[in-house]
mmCIF file with all atom_site columns, C-alpha atoms in Angstrom:
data_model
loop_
_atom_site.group_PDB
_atom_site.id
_atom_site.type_symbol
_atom_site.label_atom_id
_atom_site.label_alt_id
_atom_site.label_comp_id
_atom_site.label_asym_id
_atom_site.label_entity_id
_atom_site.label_seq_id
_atom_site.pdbx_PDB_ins_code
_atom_site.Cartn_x
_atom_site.Cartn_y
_atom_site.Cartn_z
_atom_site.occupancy
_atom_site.B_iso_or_equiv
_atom_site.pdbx_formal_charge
_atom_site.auth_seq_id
_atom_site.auth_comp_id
_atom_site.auth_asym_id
_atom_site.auth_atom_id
_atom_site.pdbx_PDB_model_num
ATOM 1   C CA . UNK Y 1 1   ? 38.758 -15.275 -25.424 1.00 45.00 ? 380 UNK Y CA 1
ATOM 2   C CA . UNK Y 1 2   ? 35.759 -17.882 -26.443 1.00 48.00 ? 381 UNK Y CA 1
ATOM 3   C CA . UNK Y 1 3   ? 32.337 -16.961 -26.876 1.00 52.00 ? 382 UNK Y CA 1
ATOM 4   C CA . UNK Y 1 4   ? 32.156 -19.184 -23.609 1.00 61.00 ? 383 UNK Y CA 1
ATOM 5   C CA . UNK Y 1 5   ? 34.202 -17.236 -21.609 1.00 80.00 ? 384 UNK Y CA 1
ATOM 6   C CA . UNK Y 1 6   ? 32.176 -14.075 -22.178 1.00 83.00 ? 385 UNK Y CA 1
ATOM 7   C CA . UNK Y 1 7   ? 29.245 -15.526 -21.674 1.00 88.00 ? 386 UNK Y CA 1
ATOM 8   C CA . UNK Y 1 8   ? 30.356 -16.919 -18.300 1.00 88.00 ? 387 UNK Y CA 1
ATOM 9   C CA . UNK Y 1 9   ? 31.424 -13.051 -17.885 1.00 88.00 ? 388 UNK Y CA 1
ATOM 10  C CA . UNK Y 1 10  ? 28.293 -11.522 -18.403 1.00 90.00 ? 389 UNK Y CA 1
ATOM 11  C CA . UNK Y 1 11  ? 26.132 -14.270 -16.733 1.00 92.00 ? 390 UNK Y CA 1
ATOM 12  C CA . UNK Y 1 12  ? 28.468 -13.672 -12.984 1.00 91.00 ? 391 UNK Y CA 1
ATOM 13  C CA . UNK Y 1 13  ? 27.684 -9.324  -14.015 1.00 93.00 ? 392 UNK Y CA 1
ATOM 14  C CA . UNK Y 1 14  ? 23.891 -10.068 -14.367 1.00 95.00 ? 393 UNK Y CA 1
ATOM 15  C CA . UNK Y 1 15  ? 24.146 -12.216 -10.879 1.00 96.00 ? 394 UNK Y CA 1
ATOM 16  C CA . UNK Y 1 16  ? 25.960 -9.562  -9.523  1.00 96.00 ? 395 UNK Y CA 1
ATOM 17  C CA . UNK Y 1 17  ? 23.330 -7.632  -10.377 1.00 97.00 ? 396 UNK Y CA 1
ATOM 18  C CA . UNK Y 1 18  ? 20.227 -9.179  -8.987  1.00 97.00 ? 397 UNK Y CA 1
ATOM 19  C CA . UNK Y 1 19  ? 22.439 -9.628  -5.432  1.00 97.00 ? 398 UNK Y CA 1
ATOM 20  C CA . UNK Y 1 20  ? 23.009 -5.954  -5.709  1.00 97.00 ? 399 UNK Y CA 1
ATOM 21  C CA . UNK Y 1 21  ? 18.966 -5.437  -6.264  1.00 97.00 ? 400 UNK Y CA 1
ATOM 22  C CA . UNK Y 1 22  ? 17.812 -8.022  -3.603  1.00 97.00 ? 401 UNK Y CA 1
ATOM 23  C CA . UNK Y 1 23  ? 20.274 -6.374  -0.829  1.00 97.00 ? 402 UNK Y CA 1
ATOM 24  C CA . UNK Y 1 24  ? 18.534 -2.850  -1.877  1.00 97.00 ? 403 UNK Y CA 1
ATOM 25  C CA . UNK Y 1 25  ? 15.046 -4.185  -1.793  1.00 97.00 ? 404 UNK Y CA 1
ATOM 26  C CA . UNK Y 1 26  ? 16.149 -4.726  2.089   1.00 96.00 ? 405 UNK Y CA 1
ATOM 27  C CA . UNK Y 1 27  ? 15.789 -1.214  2.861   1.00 95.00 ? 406 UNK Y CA 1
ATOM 28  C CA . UNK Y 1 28  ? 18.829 -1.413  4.140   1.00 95.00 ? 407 UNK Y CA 1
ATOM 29  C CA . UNK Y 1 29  ? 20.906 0.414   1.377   1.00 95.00 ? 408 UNK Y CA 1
ATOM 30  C CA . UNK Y 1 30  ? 19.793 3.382   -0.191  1.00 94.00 ? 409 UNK Y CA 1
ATOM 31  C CA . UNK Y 1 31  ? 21.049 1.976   -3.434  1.00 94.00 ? 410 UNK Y CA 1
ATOM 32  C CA . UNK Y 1 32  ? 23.622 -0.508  -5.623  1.00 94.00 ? 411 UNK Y CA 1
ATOM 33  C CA . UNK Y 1 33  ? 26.782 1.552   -4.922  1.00 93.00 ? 412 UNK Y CA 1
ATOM 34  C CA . UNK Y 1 34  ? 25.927 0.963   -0.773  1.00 94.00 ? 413 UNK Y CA 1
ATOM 35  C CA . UNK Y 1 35  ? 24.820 -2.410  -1.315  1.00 96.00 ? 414 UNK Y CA 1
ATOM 36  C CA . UNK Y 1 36  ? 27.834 -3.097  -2.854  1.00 96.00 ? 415 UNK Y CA 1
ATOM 37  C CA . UNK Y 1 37  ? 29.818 -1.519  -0.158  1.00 95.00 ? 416 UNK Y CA 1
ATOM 38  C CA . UNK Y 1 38  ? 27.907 -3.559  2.183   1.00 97.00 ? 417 UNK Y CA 1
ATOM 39  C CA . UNK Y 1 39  ? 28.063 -6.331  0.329   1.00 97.00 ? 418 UNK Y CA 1
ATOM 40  C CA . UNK Y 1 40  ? 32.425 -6.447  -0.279  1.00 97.00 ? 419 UNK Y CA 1
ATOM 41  C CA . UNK Y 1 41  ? 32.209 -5.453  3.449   1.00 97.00 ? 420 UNK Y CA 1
ATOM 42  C CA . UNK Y 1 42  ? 30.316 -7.881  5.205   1.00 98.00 ? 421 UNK Y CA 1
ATOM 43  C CA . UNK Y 1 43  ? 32.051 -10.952 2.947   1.00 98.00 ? 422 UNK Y CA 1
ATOM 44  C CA . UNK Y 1 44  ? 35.641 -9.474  3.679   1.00 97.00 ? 423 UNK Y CA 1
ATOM 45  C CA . UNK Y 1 45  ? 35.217 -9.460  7.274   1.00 96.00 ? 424 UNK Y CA 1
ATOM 46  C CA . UNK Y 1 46  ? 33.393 -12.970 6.692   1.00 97.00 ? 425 UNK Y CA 1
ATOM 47  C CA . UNK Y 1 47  ? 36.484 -14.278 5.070   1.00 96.00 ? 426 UNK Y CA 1
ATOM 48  C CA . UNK Y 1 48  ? 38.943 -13.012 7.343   1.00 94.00 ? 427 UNK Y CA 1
ATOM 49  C CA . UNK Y 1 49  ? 36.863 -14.855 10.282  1.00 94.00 ? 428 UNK Y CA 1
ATOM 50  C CA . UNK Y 1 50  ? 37.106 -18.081 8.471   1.00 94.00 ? 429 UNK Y CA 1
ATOM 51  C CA . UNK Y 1 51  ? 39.657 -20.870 8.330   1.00 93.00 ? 430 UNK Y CA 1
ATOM 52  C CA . UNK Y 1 52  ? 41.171 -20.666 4.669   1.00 94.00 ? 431 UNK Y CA 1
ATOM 53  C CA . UNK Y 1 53  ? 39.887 -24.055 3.681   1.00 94.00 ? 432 UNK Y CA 1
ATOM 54  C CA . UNK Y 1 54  ? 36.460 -22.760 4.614   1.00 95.00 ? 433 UNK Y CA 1
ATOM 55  C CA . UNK Y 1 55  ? 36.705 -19.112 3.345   1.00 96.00 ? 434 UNK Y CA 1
ATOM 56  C CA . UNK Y 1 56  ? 37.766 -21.448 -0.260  1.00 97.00 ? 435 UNK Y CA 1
ATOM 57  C CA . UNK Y 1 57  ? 34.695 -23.287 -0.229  1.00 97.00 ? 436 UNK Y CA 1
ATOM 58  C CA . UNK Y 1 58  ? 32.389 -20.287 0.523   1.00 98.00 ? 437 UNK Y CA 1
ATOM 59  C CA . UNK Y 1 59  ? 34.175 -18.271 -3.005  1.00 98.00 ? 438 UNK Y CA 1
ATOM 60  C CA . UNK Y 1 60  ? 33.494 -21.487 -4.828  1.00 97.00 ? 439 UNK Y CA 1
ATOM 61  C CA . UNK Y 1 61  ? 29.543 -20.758 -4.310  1.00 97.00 ? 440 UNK Y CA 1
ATOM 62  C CA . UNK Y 1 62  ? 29.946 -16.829 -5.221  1.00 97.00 ? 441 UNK Y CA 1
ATOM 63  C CA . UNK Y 1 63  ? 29.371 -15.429 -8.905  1.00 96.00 ? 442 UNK Y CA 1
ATOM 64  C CA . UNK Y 1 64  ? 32.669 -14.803 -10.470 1.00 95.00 ? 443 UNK Y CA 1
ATOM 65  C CA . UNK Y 1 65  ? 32.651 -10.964 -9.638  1.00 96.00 ? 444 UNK Y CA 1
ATOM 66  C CA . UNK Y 1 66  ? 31.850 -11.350 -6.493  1.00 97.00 ? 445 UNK Y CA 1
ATOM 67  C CA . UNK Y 1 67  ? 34.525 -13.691 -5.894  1.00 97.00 ? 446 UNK Y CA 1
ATOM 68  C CA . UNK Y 1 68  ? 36.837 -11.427 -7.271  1.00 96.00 ? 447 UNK Y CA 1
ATOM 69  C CA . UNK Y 1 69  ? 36.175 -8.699  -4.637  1.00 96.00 ? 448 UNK Y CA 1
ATOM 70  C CA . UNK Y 1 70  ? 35.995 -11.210 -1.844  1.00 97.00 ? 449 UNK Y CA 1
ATOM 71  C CA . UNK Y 1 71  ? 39.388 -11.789 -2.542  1.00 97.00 ? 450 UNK Y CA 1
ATOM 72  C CA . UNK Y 1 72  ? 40.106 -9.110  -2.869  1.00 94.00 ? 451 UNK Y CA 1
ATOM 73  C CA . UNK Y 1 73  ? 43.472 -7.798  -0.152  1.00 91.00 ? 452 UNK Y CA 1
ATOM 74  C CA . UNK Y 1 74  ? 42.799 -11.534 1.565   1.00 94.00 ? 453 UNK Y CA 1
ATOM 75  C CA . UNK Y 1 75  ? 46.035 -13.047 3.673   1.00 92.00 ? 454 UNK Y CA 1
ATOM 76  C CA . UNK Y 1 76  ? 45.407 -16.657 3.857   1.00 92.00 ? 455 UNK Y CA 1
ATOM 77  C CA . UNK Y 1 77  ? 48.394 -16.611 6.262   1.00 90.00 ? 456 UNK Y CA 1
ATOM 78  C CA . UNK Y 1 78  ? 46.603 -14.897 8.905   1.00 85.00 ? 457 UNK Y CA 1
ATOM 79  C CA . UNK Y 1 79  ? 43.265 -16.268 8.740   1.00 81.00 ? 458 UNK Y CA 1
ATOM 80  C CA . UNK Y 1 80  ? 41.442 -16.710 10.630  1.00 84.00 ? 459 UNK Y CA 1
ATOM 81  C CA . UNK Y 1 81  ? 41.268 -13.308 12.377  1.00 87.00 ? 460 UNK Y CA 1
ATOM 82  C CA . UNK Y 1 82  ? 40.381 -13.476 15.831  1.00 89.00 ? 461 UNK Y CA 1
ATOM 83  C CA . UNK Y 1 83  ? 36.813 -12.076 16.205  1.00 92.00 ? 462 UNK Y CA 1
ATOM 84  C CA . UNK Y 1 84  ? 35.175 -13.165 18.555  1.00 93.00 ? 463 UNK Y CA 1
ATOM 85  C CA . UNK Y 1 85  ? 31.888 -10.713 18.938  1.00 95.00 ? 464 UNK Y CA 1
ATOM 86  C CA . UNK Y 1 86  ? 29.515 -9.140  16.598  1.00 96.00 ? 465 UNK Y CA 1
ATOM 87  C CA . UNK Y 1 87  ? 30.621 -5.512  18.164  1.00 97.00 ? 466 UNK Y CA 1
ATOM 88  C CA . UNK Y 1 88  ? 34.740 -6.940  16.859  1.00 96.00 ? 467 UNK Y CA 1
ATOM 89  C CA . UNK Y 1 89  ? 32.777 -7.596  13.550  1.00 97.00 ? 468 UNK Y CA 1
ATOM 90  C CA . UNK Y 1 90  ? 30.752 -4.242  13.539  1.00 96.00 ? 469 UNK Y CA 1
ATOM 91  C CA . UNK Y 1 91  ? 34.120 -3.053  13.143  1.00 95.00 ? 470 UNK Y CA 1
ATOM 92  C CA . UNK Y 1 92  ? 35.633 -4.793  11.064  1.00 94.00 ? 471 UNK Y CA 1
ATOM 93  C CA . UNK Y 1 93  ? 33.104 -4.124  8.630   1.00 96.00 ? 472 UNK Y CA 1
ATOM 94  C CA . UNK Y 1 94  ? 33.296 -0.355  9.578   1.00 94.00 ? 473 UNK Y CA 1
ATOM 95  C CA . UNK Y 1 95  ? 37.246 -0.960  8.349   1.00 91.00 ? 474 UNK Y CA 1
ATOM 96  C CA . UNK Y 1 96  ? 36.443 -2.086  4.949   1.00 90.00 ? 475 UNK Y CA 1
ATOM 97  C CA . UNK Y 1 97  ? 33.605 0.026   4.450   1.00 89.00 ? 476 UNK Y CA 1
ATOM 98  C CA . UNK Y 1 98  ? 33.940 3.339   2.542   1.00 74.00 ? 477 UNK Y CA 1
ATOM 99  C CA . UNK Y 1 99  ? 35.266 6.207   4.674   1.00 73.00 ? 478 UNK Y CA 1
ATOM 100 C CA . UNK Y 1 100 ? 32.317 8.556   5.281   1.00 72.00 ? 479 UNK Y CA 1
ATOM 101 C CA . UNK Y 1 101 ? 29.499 5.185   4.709   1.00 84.00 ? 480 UNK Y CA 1
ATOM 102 C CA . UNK Y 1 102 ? 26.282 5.498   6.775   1.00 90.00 ? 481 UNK Y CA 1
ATOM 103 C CA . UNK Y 1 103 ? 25.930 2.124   6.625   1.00 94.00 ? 482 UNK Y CA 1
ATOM 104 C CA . UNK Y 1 104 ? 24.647 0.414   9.803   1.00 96.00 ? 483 UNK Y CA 1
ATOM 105 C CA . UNK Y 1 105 ? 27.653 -2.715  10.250  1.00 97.00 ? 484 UNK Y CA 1
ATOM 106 C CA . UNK Y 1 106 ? 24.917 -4.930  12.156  1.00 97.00 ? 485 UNK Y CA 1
ATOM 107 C CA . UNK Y 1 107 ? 21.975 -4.353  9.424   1.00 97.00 ? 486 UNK Y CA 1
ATOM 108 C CA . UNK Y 1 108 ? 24.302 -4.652  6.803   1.00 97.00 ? 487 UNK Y CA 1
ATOM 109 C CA . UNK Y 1 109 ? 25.542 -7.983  8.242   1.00 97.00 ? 488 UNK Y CA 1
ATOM 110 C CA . UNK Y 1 110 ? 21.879 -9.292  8.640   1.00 96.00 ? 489 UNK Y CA 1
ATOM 111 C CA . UNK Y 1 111 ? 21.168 -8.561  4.808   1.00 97.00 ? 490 UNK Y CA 1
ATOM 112 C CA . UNK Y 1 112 ? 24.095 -9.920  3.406   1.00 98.00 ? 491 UNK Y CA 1
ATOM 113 C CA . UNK Y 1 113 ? 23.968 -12.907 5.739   1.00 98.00 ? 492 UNK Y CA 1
ATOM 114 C CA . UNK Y 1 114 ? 19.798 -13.290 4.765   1.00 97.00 ? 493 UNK Y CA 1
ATOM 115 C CA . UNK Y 1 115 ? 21.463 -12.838 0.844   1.00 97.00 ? 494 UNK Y CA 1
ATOM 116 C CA . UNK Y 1 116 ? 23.897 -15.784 1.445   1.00 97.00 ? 495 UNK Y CA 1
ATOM 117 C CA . UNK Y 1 117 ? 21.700 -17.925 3.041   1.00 96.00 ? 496 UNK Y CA 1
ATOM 118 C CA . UNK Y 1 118 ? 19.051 -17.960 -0.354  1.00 95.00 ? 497 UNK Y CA 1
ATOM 119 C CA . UNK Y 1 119 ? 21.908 -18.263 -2.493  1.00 96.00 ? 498 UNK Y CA 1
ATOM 120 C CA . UNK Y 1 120 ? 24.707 -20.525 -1.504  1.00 96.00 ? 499 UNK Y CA 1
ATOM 121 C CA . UNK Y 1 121 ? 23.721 -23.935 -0.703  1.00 95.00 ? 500 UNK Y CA 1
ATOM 122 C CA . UNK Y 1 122 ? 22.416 -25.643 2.714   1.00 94.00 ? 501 UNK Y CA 1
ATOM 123 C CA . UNK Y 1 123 ? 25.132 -27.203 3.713   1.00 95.00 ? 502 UNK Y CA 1
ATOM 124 C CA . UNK Y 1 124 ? 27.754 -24.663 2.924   1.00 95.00 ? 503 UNK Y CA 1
ATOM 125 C CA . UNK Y 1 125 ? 25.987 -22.058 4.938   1.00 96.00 ? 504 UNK Y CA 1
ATOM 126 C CA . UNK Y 1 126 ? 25.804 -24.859 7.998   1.00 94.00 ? 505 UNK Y CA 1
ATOM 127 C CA . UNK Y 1 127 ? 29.145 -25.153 7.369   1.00 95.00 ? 506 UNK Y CA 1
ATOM 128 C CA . UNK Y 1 128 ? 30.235 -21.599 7.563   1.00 95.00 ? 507 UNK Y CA 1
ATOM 129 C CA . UNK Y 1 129 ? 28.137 -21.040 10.556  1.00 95.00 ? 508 UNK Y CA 1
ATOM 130 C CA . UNK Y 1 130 ? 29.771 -24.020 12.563  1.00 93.00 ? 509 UNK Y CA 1
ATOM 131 C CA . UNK Y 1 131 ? 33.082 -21.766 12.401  1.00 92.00 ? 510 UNK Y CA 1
ATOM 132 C CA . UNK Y 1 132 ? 31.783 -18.742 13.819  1.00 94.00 ? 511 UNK Y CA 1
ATOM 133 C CA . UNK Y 1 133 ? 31.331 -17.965 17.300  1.00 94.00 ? 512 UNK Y CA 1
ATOM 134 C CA . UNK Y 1 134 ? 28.170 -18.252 18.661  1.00 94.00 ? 513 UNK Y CA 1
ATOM 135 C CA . UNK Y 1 135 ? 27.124 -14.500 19.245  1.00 95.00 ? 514 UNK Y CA 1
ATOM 136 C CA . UNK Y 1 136 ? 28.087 -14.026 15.273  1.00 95.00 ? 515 UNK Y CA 1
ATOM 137 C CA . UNK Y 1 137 ? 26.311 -16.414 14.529  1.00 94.00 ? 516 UNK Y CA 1
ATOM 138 C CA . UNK Y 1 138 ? 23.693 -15.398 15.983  1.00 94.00 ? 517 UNK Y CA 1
ATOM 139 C CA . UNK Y 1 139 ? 22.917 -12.621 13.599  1.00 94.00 ? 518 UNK Y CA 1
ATOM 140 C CA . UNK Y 1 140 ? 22.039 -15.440 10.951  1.00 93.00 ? 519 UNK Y CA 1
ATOM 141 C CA . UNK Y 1 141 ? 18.716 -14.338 10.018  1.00 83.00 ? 520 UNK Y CA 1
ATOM 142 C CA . UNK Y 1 142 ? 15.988 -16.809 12.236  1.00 65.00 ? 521 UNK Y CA 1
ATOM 143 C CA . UNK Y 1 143 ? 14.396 -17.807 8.537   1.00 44.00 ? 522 UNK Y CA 1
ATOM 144 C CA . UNK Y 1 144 ? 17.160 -18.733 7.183   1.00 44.00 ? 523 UNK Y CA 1
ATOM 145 C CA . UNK Y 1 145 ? 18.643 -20.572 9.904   1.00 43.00 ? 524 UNK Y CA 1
ATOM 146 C CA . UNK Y 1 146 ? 15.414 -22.928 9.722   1.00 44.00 ? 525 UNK Y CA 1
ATOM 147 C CA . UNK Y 1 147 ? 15.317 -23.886 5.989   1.00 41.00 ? 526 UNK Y CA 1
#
């Protein structure tokens, strides 16, 4: 493996990193390991509510780890999934969380949503909001909806 490789490695770790610091400066995760439950949970259910051309193009702004977990189980073939409210989401996300999580779905989906929305571009964000539902999205953050 090249020296670039690696470095590409350990730059998508440390980026990682500061999205698993931001989402715990929320308040709403007690720490990394929930905001990375959070985190793999929220995008997940994201994915699964996108068409696969747009759940692509959302992993093509994600560091490289991050990515890797998004895709993680995914089955283009039935995407997208057919939820329709942010309850259906709630519980989606309760699905993919860790069994046993105390993890609010709805806050969770507010952070991670507020986390996207500072660090994927403008007009992907528009662009994966146009394919939710309305109520969904809805829990876009007001801020962030405005930029």
């Amino acid at each position: 493996m090249s020296h670039t490789n690696v470095s590409n490695i350990n730059e998508s770790v440390h980026k990682t990193q500061l999205w698993l610091n931001e989402l715990t400066e929320t308040g709403v995760f007690e720490d990394q390991n929930q905001a990375y439950s959070g985190l793999r949970a929220v995008l997940q259910t994201l994915r699964d509510r996108l068409t696969v051309d747009e759940a692509v193009h959302l992993a093509s702004e994600l560091p490289m780890v991050v990515r890797g977990f998004y895709y993680e189980g995914w089955k283009p073939s039935s995407m997208p999934s057919s939820i329709e409210t942010p309850d259906e989401f709630d519980e989606r996300i309760r699905h993919h969380l860790s069994q046993g999580s105390n993890i609010d779905p709805r806050a969770a989906t507010r952070a991670v949503f507020g986390l996207l929305s500072e660090r994927i571009s403008d007009g992907e964000i528009a662009h994966v909001r146009d394919v939710l539902p309305e109520e969904i999205r809805d829990l876009w953050p007001e801020a962030s909806v405005e930029r």
